[in-house]
């Protein structure tokens, strides 16, 4: 079932004010069975296998089993996401192929929640009716370029 | 009627959607709203951190014009887009986005998005216009900027509220109505200006996989035509509704091919090892002057591949192993070659893990090691994504300062990126005829439209006039599927089979079957004709009537009902537009077998349409294509 919940591991996010998987799923698929206090994917055939529920589950109770109608059994892809990077493990169906492990950064230099939207560059003319956007024209330039913009370019 | 509380929210600017374009709009509009004492409100059907097409992440920023380096000009970008779309493009919009997009990318970097850089600190390009990123958290970062901007300017955002319809005051848009997918509440947003950024549409056509893998469409199953419906229903003139997009991707799981083609320079061949781009080159003559442009337009590359498929030369393979070998061989010694190989391997897998994890699962499940053997590629199914290599969306005003004498009259009517409906703006997939915006350009268009919408509000300060009777009537219409289910579901032993109603999943299957068989879906290898379209439209007519019989058991299913009504309008606009355009222009997106060639004399023009919600009639029209560059 694309994403599936391991019954033993899911605690229904008891400690949180809302279930993390239900909160995050962009297609509104994860729901909590309040009697069992276990989550499940209510429409597996609408799952994009985006892994957002997998990445957010505090008890690592969610995994993905490739779509049964075209994916042979036996392979797994698992993700462990921290605040700065993500670790992936890819296990092949053929166990003779060595599993692959990758670690990639996910954000650089700015801590979670710390993004400052404004103020990175001065804003040119402050004119609501002009073509100049916030942080322009200065923000169009880099240290590398030979061209320096003092106005928003035209064709 | 089901008992729902009505929550009214008053704001100056309402942003519908929480994806790339909406986040760009939220940042830019908040900046200008703060200076002008105005309020911005954003509403998303999901949570902004992981909503829309970038929910999973991306491995590349596909639009970076790099004007500063002097390597490219705005004209270069306009030429590229014009050729890719076979001449049908609004250069004023393309150029407007392109001249700002670099500043957007520089902001992304300031916000913490890891963009790949070489030893000299220069961005690593995937292709001429594309930058490689570690993009697992691309959307998280962009959403954080949007939420922090809203907070700093005193704005607010609503998540898990599904927008169904625009609110109208005569010909002016005065907000939107929708419902919470968590609580029994209808939301009425009253706004002086409304910016539509609810993405494109998938599942209008039948996908290739119809079992558990139904949801593994290339385009995310959670973008369902809300932008198209919202603008169509509001009376906005729509453009390029025939220009769907069919990407070629790794077969079945639809993993990206961009890095393979552009970064690794891999070759795609037919089963006999033949290069279809070379072997079918004679075909390019038919699609001149666009056929022979380099790079060949996306739809033409599709078409040359499809010719081989139709000739029985499938499977088509991406020769991944040859490409990797060729790169590794350039290393000075064996040790360096091994190191390079490991690097390439990680890059290849990250490309999937950042944005199409299913493809990594499929490769692992079929024991594919890309450095050892090739992998199958294939055309996906048709999607509506005006920000990518499709072009469907609302017809919006261009900026004043980029028009020339010929274009000003046709393409400029006031505020940049405002639709033909006063107070209704559109960006990203919601706005048409400005393809190749991708994630960065959609965010940028959101910024441009966001600023323009604030300028509009500064000129139109009167409170929006929202008619209470209109709200009540829409509320009853929105909740009707719940009433229908409550009223009839107990009369049969199986609530799925009931003569009084249709549940949204079956409704969607019916829509998809019509589109697949009559409008050139997968099963007909994307071929259709005038006669097929006419018959398809007759069947769609019955579906439109039956939409009044949709039934929903709960809030989630109510959302599914409205998603499919939205898709149905996208389908309607699409069929009409293909029928109206009496030629074939994008053979790799759709082929009209009764009009099999391109007719530049008559059809180098936009096909636009408008819908009148009072009479339920559509009007079609041609609009001239006028270029800004030679
Ligand atoms: C598989 C795939 C790969 C791609 N790869 C790349 C790439 O490598 N590089 C690149 O630059 N671009 C890429 N793109 C393109 C890029 O993702 C889009 O151009 C961009 O996301 C478009 O922005 P948008 O705001 O129009 O739509 P989206 O970002 O999709 O946002 C749509 C928003 O609308 C919301 N919404 C939808 N319906 C409703 C409703 N009824 N009510 C309220 N809210 C609603 C959604 O929840 C979402 O927040 C890719 C796209 C896809 C599909
Ligand atoms: S996030 Fe994990 S623990 Fe919480 S409800 Fe979902 S599956 Fe259970
Ligand atoms: S993988 Fe994505 S689409 Fe599927 S249930 Fe999890 S969050 Fe939802």
PDB file of N, CA and C in Angstrom, chain B residues 338-404:
ATOM      1  N   UNK B 338      37.345   5.792 -10.532  1.00  0.00           N
ATOM      2  CA  UNK B 338      36.483   5.139  -9.539  1.00  0.00           C
ATOM      3  C   UNK B 338      35.762   6.169  -8.671  1.00  0.00           C
ATOM      4  N   UNK B 339      36.518   7.203  -8.298  1.00  0.00           N
ATOM      5  CA  UNK B 339      35.937   8.261  -7.463  1.00  0.00           C
ATOM      6  C   UNK B 339      34.809   8.971  -8.232  1.00  0.00           C
ATOM      7  N   UNK B 340      35.098   9.267  -9.477  1.00  0.00           N
ATOM      8  CA  UNK B 340      34.103   9.952 -10.317  1.00  0.00           C
ATOM      9  C   UNK B 340      32.840   9.093 -10.433  1.00  0.00           C
ATOM     10  N   UNK B 341      33.049   7.797 -10.600  1.00  0.00           N
ATOM     11  CA  UNK B 341      31.930   6.870 -10.735  1.00  0.00           C
ATOM     12  C   UNK B 341      31.035   6.911  -9.497  1.00  0.00           C
ATOM     13  N   UNK B 342      31.702   6.910  -8.323  1.00  0.00           N
ATOM     14  CA  UNK B 342      30.925   6.968  -7.066  1.00  0.00           C
ATOM     15  C   UNK B 342      30.130   8.263  -6.978  1.00  0.00           C
ATOM     16  N   UNK B 343      30.778   9.354  -7.383  1.00  0.00           N
ATOM     17  CA  UNK B 343      30.096  10.658  -7.372  1.00  0.00           C
ATOM     18  C   UNK B 343      28.865  10.646  -8.275  1.00  0.00           C
ATOM     19  N   UNK B 344      29.078  10.142  -9.478  1.00  0.00           N
ATOM     20  CA  UNK B 344      27.989  10.112 -10.458  1.00  0.00           C
ATOM     21  C   UNK B 344      26.835   9.260  -9.970  1.00  0.00           C
ATOM     22  N   UNK B 345      27.194   8.142  -9.335  1.00  0.00           N
ATOM     23  CA  UNK B 345      26.177   7.243  -8.823  1.00  0.00           C
ATOM     24  C   UNK B 345      25.310   7.962  -7.778  1.00  0.00           C
ATOM     25  N   UNK B 346      25.973   8.675  -6.860  1.00  0.00           N
ATOM     26  CA  UNK B 346      25.230   9.406  -5.826  1.00  0.00           C
ATOM     27  C   UNK B 346      24.355  10.482  -6.465  1.00  0.00           C
ATOM     28  N   UNK B 347      24.917  11.165  -7.465  1.00  0.00           N
ATOM     29  CA  UNK B 347      24.140  12.223  -8.131  1.00  0.00           C
ATOM     30  C   UNK B 347      22.907  11.643  -8.820  1.00  0.00           C
ATOM     31  N   UNK B 348      23.110  10.499  -9.451  1.00  0.00           N
ATOM     32  CA  UNK B 348      22.002   9.874 -10.172  1.00  0.00           C
ATOM     33  C   UNK B 348      20.892   9.459  -9.206  1.00  0.00           C
ATOM     34  N   UNK B 349      21.249   8.862  -8.102  1.00  0.00           N
ATOM     35  CA  UNK B 349      20.221   8.429  -7.151  1.00  0.00           C
ATOM     36  C   UNK B 349      19.596   9.618  -6.445  1.00  0.00           C
ATOM     37  N   UNK B 350      20.408  10.639  -6.140  1.00  0.00           N
ATOM     38  CA  UNK B 350      19.831  11.798  -5.454  1.00  0.00           C
ATOM     39  C   UNK B 350      18.773  12.471  -6.318  1.00  0.00           C
ATOM     40  N   UNK B 351      19.017  12.478  -7.608  1.00  0.00           N
ATOM     41  CA  UNK B 351      18.069  13.073  -8.538  1.00  0.00           C
ATOM     42  C   UNK B 351      16.663  12.478  -8.300  1.00  0.00           C
ATOM     43  N   UNK B 352      16.601  11.180  -8.091  1.00  0.00           N
ATOM     44  CA  UNK B 352      15.309  10.535  -7.804  1.00  0.00           C
ATOM     45  C   UNK B 352      14.877  10.781  -6.367  1.00  0.00           C
ATOM     46  N   UNK B 353      15.799  10.620  -5.433  1.00  0.00           N
ATOM     47  CA  UNK B 353      15.426  10.694  -4.017  1.00  0.00           C
ATOM     48  C   UNK B 353      14.916  12.085  -3.645  1.00  0.00           C
ATOM     49  N   UNK B 354      15.389  13.109  -4.352  1.00  0.00           N
ATOM     50  CA  UNK B 354      14.932  14.475  -4.093  1.00  0.00           C
ATOM     51  C   UNK B 354      13.548  14.743  -4.655  1.00  0.00           C
ATOM     52  N   UNK B 355      13.132  14.023  -5.684  1.00  0.00           N
ATOM     53  CA  UNK B 355      11.852  14.412  -6.281  1.00  0.00           C
ATOM     54  C   UNK B 355      10.972  13.303  -6.855  1.00  0.00           C
ATOM     55  N   UNK B 356      11.459  12.083  -6.921  1.00  0.00           N
ATOM     56  CA  UNK B 356      10.592  10.988  -7.390  1.00  0.00           C
ATOM     57  C   UNK B 356      11.080   9.699  -6.738  1.00  0.00           C
ATOM     58  N   UNK B 357      10.812   9.578  -5.454  1.00  0.00           N
ATOM     59  CA  UNK B 357      11.372   8.472  -4.682  1.00  0.00           C
ATOM     60  C   UNK B 357      10.895   7.131  -5.263  1.00  0.00           C
ATOM     61  N   UNK B 358       9.683   7.116  -5.776  1.00  0.00           N
ATOM     62  CA  UNK B 358       9.151   5.883  -6.385  1.00  0.00           C
ATOM     63  C   UNK B 358      10.114   5.294  -7.414  1.00  0.00           C
ATOM     64  N   UNK B 359      10.801   6.169  -8.163  1.00  0.00           N
ATOM     65  CA  UNK B 359      11.698   5.658  -9.195  1.00  0.00           C
ATOM     66  C   UNK B 359      12.886   4.935  -8.562  1.00  0.00           C
ATOM     67  N   UNK B 360      13.330   5.417  -7.415  1.00  0.00           N
ATOM     68  CA  UNK B 360      14.419   4.727  -6.707  1.00  0.00           C
ATOM     69  C   UNK B 360      13.931   3.355  -6.254  1.00  0.00           C
ATOM     70  N   UNK B 361      12.686   3.301  -5.761  1.00  0.00           N
ATOM     71  CA  UNK B 361      12.138   2.008  -5.337  1.00  0.00           C
ATOM     72  C   UNK B 361      12.057   1.070  -6.538  1.00  0.00           C
ATOM     73  N   UNK B 362      11.562   1.590  -7.651  1.00  0.00           N
ATOM     74  CA  UNK B 362      11.396   0.734  -8.830  1.00  0.00           C
ATOM     75  C   UNK B 362      12.743   0.227  -9.344  1.00  0.00           C
ATOM     76  N   UNK B 363      13.731   1.098  -9.385  1.00  0.00           N
ATOM     77  CA  UNK B 363      15.067   0.665  -9.821  1.00  0.00           C
ATOM     78  C   UNK B 363      15.601  -0.429  -8.885  1.00  0.00           C
ATOM     79  N   UNK B 364      15.437  -0.199  -7.577  1.00  0.00           N
ATOM     80  CA  UNK B 364      15.940  -1.188  -6.614  1.00  0.00           C
ATOM     81  C   UNK B 364      15.169  -2.503  -6.743  1.00  0.00           C
ATOM     82  N   UNK B 365      13.883  -2.396  -7.001  1.00  0.00           N
ATOM     83  CA  UNK B 365      13.043  -3.591  -7.082  1.00  0.00           C
ATOM     84  C   UNK B 365      13.283  -4.373  -8.369  1.00  0.00           C
ATOM     85  N   UNK B 366      13.831  -3.689  -9.389  1.00  0.00           N
ATOM     86  CA  UNK B 366      14.110  -4.399 -10.638  1.00  0.00           C
ATOM     87  C   UNK B 366      15.635  -4.523 -10.838  1.00  0.00           C
ATOM     88  N   UNK B 367      16.349  -4.341  -9.731  1.00  0.00           N
ATOM     89  CA  UNK B 367      17.809  -4.538  -9.710  1.00  0.00           C
ATOM     90  C   UNK B 367      18.545  -3.707 -10.757  1.00  0.00           C
ATOM     91  N   UNK B 368      18.095  -2.495 -10.965  1.00  0.00           N
ATOM     92  CA  UNK B 368      18.768  -1.629 -11.939  1.00  0.00           C
ATOM     93  C   UNK B 368      19.938  -0.911 -11.263  1.00  0.00           C
ATOM     94  N   UNK B 369      21.098  -1.118 -11.803  1.00  0.00           N
ATOM     95  CA  UNK B 369      22.245  -0.299 -11.424  1.00  0.00           C
ATOM     96  C   UNK B 369      22.575   0.497 -12.677  1.00  0.00           C
ATOM     97  N   UNK B 370      22.306   1.806 -12.650  1.00  0.00           N
ATOM     98  CA  UNK B 370      22.353   2.595 -13.895  1.00  0.00           C
ATOM     99  C   UNK B 370      23.723   2.584 -14.558  1.00  0.00           C
ATOM    100  N   UNK B 371      24.762   2.332 -13.775  1.00  0.00           N
ATOM    101  CA  UNK B 371      26.091   2.297 -14.382  1.00  0.00           C
ATOM    102  C   UNK B 371      26.322   0.990 -15.137  1.00  0.00           C
ATOM    103  N   UNK B 372      25.392   0.031 -14.952  1.00  0.00           N
ATOM    104  CA  UNK B 372      25.594  -1.270 -15.606  1.00  0.00           C
ATOM    105  C   UNK B 372      24.673  -1.512 -16.795  1.00  0.00           C
ATOM    106  N   UNK B 373      23.426  -1.007 -16.721  1.00  0.00           N
ATOM    107  CA  UNK B 373      22.540  -1.263 -17.868  1.00  0.00           C
ATOM    108  C   UNK B 373      21.515  -0.142 -18.048  1.00  0.00           C
ATOM    109  N   UNK B 374      20.958  -0.069 -19.246  1.00  0.00           N
ATOM    110  CA  UNK B 374      20.042   1.041 -19.556  1.00  0.00           C
ATOM    111  C   UNK B 374      18.686   0.866 -18.885  1.00  0.00           C
ATOM    112  N   UNK B 375      17.888   1.917 -18.920  1.00  0.00           N
ATOM    113  CA  UNK B 375      16.554   1.894 -18.309  1.00  0.00           C
ATOM    114  C   UNK B 375      15.526   2.434 -19.273  1.00  0.00           C
ATOM    115  N   UNK B 376      14.326   1.875 -19.193  1.00  0.00           N
ATOM    116  CA  UNK B 376      13.262   2.258 -20.119  1.00  0.00           C
ATOM    117  C   UNK B 376      12.711   3.654 -19.822  1.00  0.00           C
ATOM    118  N   UNK B 377      12.433   4.411 -20.878  1.00  0.00           N
ATOM    119  CA  UNK B 377      11.719   5.684 -20.729  1.00  0.00           C
ATOM    120  C   UNK B 377      10.435   5.639 -21.550  1.00  0.00           C
ATOM    121  N   UNK B 378       9.539   6.562 -21.273  1.00  0.00           N
ATOM    122  CA  UNK B 378       8.237   6.519 -21.947  1.00  0.00           C
ATOM    123  C   UNK B 378       7.495   7.849 -21.750  1.00  0.00           C
ATOM    124  N   UNK B 379       6.566   8.138 -22.646  1.00  0.00           N
ATOM    125  CA  UNK B 379       5.731   9.329 -22.466  1.00  0.00           C
ATOM    126  C   UNK B 379       4.724   9.042 -21.346  1.00  0.00           C
ATOM    127  N   UNK B 380       4.549   9.985 -20.419  1.00  0.00           N
ATOM    128  CA  UNK B 380       3.577   9.808 -19.329  1.00  0.00           C
ATOM    129  C   UNK B 380       2.167  10.009 -19.892  1.00  0.00           C
ATOM    130  N   UNK B 381       1.280  10.644 -19.125  1.00  0.00           N
ATOM    131  CA  UNK B 381      -0.043  10.972 -19.644  1.00  0.00           C
ATOM    132  C   UNK B 381      -0.196  12.491 -19.662  1.00  0.00           C
ATOM    133  N   UNK B 382      -1.282  13.026 -20.230  1.00  0.00           N
ATOM    134  CA  UNK B 382      -1.383  14.490 -20.377  1.00  0.00           C
ATOM    135  C   UNK B 382      -1.695  15.218 -19.067  1.00  0.00           C
ATOM    136  N   UNK B 383      -0.981  16.307 -18.840  1.00  0.00           N
ATOM    137  CA  UNK B 383      -1.199  17.138 -17.643  1.00  0.00           C
ATOM    138  C   UNK B 383      -1.399  18.587 -18.053  1.00  0.00           C
ATOM    139  N   UNK B 384      -2.022  19.346 -17.168  1.00  0.00           N
ATOM    140  CA  UNK B 384      -2.185  20.789 -17.374  1.00  0.00           C
ATOM    141  C   UNK B 384      -1.263  21.506 -16.408  1.00  0.00           C
ATOM    142  N   UNK B 385      -0.156  22.010 -16.928  1.00  0.00           N
ATOM    143  CA  UNK B 385       0.836  22.665 -16.081  1.00  0.00           C
ATOM    144  C   UNK B 385       1.472  23.791 -16.879  1.00  0.00           C
ATOM    145  N   UNK B 386       0.798  24.937 -16.857  1.00  0.00           N
ATOM    146  CA  UNK B 386       1.226  26.086 -17.655  1.00  0.00           C
ATOM    147  C   UNK B 386       2.583  26.631 -17.265  1.00  0.00           C
ATOM    148  N   UNK B 387       3.091  26.232 -16.097  1.00  0.00           N
ATOM    149  CA  UNK B 387       4.391  26.751 -15.662  1.00  0.00           C
ATOM    150  C   UNK B 387       5.546  25.941 -16.231  1.00  0.00           C
ATOM    151  N   UNK B 388       5.251  24.761 -16.742  1.00  0.00           N
ATOM    152  CA  UNK B 388       6.315  23.871 -17.227  1.00  0.00           C
ATOM    153  C   UNK B 388       6.359  23.962 -18.749  1.00  0.00           C
ATOM    154  N   UNK B 389       6.287  22.852 -19.461  1.00  0.00           N
ATOM    155  CA  UNK B 389       6.350  22.929 -20.914  1.00  0.00           C
ATOM    156  C   UNK B 389       4.970  22.883 -21.558  1.00  0.00           C
ATOM    157  N   UNK B 390       3.917  23.019 -20.749  1.00  0.00           N
ATOM    158  CA  UNK B 390       2.574  23.245 -21.269  1.00  0.00           C
ATOM    159  C   UNK B 390       2.353  24.749 -21.269  1.00  0.00           C
ATOM    160  N   UNK B 391       1.124  25.206 -21.516  1.00  0.00           N
ATOM    161  CA  UNK B 391       0.922  26.657 -21.544  1.00  0.00           C
ATOM    162  C   UNK B 391      -0.466  27.073 -21.077  1.00  0.00           C
ATOM    163  N   UNK B 392      -1.291  26.130 -20.608  1.00  0.00           N
ATOM    164  CA  UNK B 392      -2.679  26.465 -20.294  1.00  0.00           C
ATOM    165  C   UNK B 392      -2.783  27.361 -19.064  1.00  0.00           C
ATOM    166  N   UNK B 393      -3.737  28.279 -19.094  1.00  0.00           N
ATOM    167  CA  UNK B 393      -3.945  29.164 -17.947  1.00  0.00           C
ATOM    168  C   UNK B 393      -4.778  30.365 -18.330  1.00  0.00           C
ATOM    169  N   UNK B 394      -4.878  31.301 -17.406  1.00  0.00           N
ATOM    170  CA  UNK B 394      -5.660  32.508 -17.671  1.00  0.00           C
ATOM    171  C   UNK B 394      -4.841  33.484 -18.508  1.00  0.00           C
ATOM    172  N   UNK B 395      -5.546  34.276 -19.246  1.00  0.00           N
ATOM    173  CA  UNK B 395      -4.946  35.320 -20.108  1.00  0.00           C
ATOM    174  C   UNK B 395      -4.708  36.531 -19.214  1.00  0.00           C
ATOM    175  N   UNK B 396      -3.459  36.897 -19.012  1.00  0.00           N
ATOM    176  CA  UNK B 396      -3.189  37.986 -18.061  1.00  0.00           C
ATOM    177  C   UNK B 396      -2.514  39.167 -18.738  1.00  0.00           C
ATOM    178  N   UNK B 397      -2.671  40.318 -18.129  1.00  0.00           N
ATOM    179  CA  UNK B 397      -2.057  41.541 -18.668  1.00  0.00           C
ATOM    180  C   UNK B 397      -0.548  41.469 -18.515  1.00  0.00           C
ATOM    181  N   UNK B 398       0.165  41.977 -19.502  1.00  0.00           N
ATOM    182  CA  UNK B 398       1.615  42.077 -19.387  1.00  0.00           C
ATOM    183  C   UNK B 398       1.997  43.374 -18.702  1.00  0.00           C
ATOM    184  N   UNK B 399       3.286  43.573 -18.485  1.00  0.00           N
ATOM    185  CA  UNK B 399       3.743  44.821 -17.880  1.00  0.00           C
ATOM    186  C   UNK B 399       3.766  45.922 -18.932  1.00  0.00           C
ATOM    187  N   UNK B 400       3.548  47.148 -18.519  1.00  0.00           N
ATOM    188  CA  UNK B 400       3.478  48.249 -19.485  1.00  0.00           C
ATOM    189  C   UNK B 400       4.831  48.509 -20.152  1.00  0.00           C
ATOM    190  N   UNK B 401       5.885  48.452 -19.359  1.00  0.00           N
ATOM    191  CA  UNK B 401       7.173  48.920 -19.891  1.00  0.00           C
ATOM    192  C   UNK B 401       7.819  47.957 -20.894  1.00  0.00           C
ATOM    193  N   UNK B 402       7.293  46.754 -21.030  1.00  0.00           N
ATOM    194  CA  UNK B 402       7.902  45.840 -22.017  1.00  0.00           C
ATOM    195  C   UNK B 402       7.131  45.781 -23.333  1.00  0.00           C
ATOM    196  N   UNK B 403       6.005  46.483 -23.419  1.00  0.00           N
ATOM    197  CA  UNK B 403       5.204  46.373 -24.653  1.00  0.00           C
ATOM    198  C   UNK B 403       5.806  47.218 -25.772  1.00  0.00           C
ATOM    199  N   UNK B 404       5.570  46.790 -27.013  1.00  0.00           N
ATOM    200  CA  UNK B 404       5.836  47.679 -28.136  1.00  0.00           C
ATOM    201  C   UNK B 404       4.484  48.119 -28.695  1.00  0.00           C
TER     202      UNK B 404
END
